Coordinates of N, CA, C and O in Angstrom, one line a residue:
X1 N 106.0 108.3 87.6 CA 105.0 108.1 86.5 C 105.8 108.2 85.2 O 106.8 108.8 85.0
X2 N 105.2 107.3 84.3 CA 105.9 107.1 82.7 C 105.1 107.9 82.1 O 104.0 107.8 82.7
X3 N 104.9 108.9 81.1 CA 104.4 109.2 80.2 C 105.0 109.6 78.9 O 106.2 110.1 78.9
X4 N 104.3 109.3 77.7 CA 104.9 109.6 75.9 C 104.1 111.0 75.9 O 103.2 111.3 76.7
X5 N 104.8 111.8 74.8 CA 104.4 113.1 74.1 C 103.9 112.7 73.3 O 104.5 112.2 72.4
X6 N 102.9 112.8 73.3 CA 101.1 112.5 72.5 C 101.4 113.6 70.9 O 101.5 113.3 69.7
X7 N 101.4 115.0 71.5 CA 102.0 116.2 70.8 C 102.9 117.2 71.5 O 103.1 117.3 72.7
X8 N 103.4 117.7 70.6 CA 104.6 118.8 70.7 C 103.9 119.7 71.8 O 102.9 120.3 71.6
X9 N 104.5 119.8 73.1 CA 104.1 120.2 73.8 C 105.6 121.1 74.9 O 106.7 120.7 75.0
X10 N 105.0 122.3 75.6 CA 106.9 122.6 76.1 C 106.5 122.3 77.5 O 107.1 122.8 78.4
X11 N 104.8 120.9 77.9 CA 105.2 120.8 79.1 C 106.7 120.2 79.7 O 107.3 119.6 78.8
X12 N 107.2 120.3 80.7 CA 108.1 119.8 81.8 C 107.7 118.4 82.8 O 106.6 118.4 83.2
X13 N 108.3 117.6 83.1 CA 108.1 116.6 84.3 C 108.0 117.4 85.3 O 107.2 116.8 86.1
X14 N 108.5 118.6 85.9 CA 108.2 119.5 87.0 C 106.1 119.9 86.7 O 105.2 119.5 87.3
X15 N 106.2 120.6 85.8 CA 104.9 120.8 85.5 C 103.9 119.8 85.6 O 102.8 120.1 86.0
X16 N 104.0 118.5 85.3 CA 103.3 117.3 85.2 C 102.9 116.7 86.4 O 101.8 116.2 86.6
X17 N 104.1 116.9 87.6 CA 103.8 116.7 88.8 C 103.1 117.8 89.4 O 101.9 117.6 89.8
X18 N 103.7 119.3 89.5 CA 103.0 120.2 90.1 C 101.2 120.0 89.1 O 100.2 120.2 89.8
X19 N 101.1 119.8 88.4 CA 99.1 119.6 87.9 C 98.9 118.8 88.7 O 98.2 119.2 89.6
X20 N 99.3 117.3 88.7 CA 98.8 116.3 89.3 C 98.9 116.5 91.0 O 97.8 116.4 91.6
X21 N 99.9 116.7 91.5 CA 99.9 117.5 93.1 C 98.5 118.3 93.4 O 97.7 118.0 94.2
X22 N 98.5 119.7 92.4 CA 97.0 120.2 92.5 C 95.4 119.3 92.5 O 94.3 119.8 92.9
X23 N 95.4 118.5 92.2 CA 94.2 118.1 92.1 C 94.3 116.5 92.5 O 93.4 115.8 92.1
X24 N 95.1 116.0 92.9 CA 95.2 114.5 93.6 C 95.5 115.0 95.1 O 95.9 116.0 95.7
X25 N 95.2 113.7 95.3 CA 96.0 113.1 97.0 C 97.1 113.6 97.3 O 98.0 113.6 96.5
X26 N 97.2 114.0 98.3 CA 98.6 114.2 98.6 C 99.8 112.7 98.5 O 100.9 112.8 98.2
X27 N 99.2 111.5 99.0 CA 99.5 110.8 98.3 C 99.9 109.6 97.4 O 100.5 108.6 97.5
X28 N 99.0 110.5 96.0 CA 98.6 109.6 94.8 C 98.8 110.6 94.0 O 98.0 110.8 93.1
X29 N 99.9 111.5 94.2 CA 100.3 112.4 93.2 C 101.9 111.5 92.5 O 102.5 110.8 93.3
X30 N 102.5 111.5 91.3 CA 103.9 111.2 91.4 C 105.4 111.6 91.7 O 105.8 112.7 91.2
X31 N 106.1 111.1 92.2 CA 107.1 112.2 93.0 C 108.2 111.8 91.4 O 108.6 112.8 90.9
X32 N 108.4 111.2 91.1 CA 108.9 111.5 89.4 C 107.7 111.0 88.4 O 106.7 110.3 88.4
X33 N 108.7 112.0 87.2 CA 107.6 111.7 86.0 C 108.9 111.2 84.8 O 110.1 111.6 84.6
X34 N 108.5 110.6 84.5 CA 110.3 110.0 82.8 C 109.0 110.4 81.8 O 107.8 110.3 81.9
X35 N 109.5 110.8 81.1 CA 109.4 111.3 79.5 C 109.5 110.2 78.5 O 110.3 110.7 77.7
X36 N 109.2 109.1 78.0 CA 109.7 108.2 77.0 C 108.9 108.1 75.5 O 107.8 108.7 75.4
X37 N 109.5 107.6 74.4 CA 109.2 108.3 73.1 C 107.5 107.6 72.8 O 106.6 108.0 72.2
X38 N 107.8 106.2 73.5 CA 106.3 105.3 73.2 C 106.4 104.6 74.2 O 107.5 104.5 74.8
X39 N 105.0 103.8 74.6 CA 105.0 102.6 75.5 C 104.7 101.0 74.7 O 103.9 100.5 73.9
X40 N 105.7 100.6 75.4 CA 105.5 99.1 74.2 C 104.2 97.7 74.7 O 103.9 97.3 75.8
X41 N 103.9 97.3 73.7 CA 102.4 97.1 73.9 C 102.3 95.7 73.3 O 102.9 95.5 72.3
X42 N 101.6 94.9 73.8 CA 101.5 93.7 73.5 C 100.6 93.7 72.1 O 100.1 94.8 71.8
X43 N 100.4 92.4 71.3 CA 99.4 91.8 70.3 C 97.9 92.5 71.4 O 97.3 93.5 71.0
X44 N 97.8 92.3 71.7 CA 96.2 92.4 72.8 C 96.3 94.3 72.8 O 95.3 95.1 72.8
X45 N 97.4 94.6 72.7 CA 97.4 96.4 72.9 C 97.3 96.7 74.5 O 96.7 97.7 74.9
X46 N 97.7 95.8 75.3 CA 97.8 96.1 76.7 C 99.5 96.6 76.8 O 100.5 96.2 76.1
X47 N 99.5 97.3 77.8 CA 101.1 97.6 78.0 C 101.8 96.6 78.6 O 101.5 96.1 79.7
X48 N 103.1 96.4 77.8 CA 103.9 95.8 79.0 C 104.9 96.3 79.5 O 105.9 96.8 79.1
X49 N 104.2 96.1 81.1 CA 105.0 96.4 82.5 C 106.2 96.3 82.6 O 106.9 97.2 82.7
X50 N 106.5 94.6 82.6 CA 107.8 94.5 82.7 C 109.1 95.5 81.8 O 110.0 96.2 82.2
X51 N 108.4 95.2 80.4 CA 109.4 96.3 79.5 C 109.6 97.8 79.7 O 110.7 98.4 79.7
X52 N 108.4 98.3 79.9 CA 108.6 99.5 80.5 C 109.5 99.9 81.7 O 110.4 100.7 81.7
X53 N 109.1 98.9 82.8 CA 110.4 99.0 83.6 C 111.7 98.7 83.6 O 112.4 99.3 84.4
X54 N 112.0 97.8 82.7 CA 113.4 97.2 82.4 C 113.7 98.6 81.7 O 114.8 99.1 82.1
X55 N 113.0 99.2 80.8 CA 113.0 100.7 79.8 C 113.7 101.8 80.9 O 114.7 102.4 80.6
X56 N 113.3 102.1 81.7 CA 113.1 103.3 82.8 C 114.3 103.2 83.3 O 115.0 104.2 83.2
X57 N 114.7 101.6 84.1 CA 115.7 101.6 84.9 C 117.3 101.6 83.8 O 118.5 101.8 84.3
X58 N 116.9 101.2 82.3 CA 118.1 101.1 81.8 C 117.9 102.7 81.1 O 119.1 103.2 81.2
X59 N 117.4 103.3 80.6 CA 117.1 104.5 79.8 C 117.9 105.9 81.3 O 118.9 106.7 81.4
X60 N 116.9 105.5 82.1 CA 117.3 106.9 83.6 C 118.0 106.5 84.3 O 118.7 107.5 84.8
X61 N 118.5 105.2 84.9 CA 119.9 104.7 85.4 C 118.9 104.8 86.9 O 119.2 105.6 87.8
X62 N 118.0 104.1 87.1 CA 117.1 104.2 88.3 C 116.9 102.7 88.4 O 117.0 101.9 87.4
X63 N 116.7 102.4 89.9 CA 116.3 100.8 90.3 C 115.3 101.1 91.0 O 115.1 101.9 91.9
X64 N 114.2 99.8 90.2 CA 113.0 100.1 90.7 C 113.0 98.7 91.3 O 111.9 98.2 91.5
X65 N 114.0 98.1 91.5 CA 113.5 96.7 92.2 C 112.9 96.8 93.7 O 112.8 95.7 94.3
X66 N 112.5 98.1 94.4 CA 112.0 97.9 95.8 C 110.5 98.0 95.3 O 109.7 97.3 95.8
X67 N 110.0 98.9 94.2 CA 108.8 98.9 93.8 C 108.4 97.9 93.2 O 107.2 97.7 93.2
X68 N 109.1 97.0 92.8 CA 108.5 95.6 92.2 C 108.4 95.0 93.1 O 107.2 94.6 93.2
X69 N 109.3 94.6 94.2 CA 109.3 93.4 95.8 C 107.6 94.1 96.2 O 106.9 93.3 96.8
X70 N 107.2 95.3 96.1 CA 106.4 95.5 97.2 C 104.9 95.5 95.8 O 103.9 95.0 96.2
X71 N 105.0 95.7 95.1 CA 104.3 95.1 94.2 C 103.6 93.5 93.9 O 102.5 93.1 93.5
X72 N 104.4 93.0 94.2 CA 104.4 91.4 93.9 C 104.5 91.3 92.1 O 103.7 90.9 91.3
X73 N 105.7 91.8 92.1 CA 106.1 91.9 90.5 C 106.6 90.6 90.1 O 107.0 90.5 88.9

């Protein structure tokens, strides 16, 4: 999972998953969470996907290309 700091807050990506674990699916909870400063947003104010992920995989040094193949990204 991506999420921005809305406010100053001393949650953790540990804490973020353990909330979401508590009250979701066992599996539709996220097994990581990335921290990023904003999500970047088109003219329309919809997010873009692609950027975000190109963001994730170059920012955390992570490849999400098996989540895209099984996506139809």
């Amino acid at each position: 999972g991506i999420v921005t700091k809305l406010i100053e807050t001393k949650s953790t990506p540990e804490d973020i998953i353990e909330y979401t674990k508590e009250r979701s699916a066992a599996y539709k909870y996220p097994r990581e969470v990335w921290v990023v400063p904003e999500l970047p947003k088109g003219p329309t104010g919809k997010i873009l996907r692609r950027e975000v992920h190109a963001q994730v995989e170059e920012r955390f040094n992570v490849d999400l290309s098996p989540w895209k193949e099984s996506n139809n990204y």
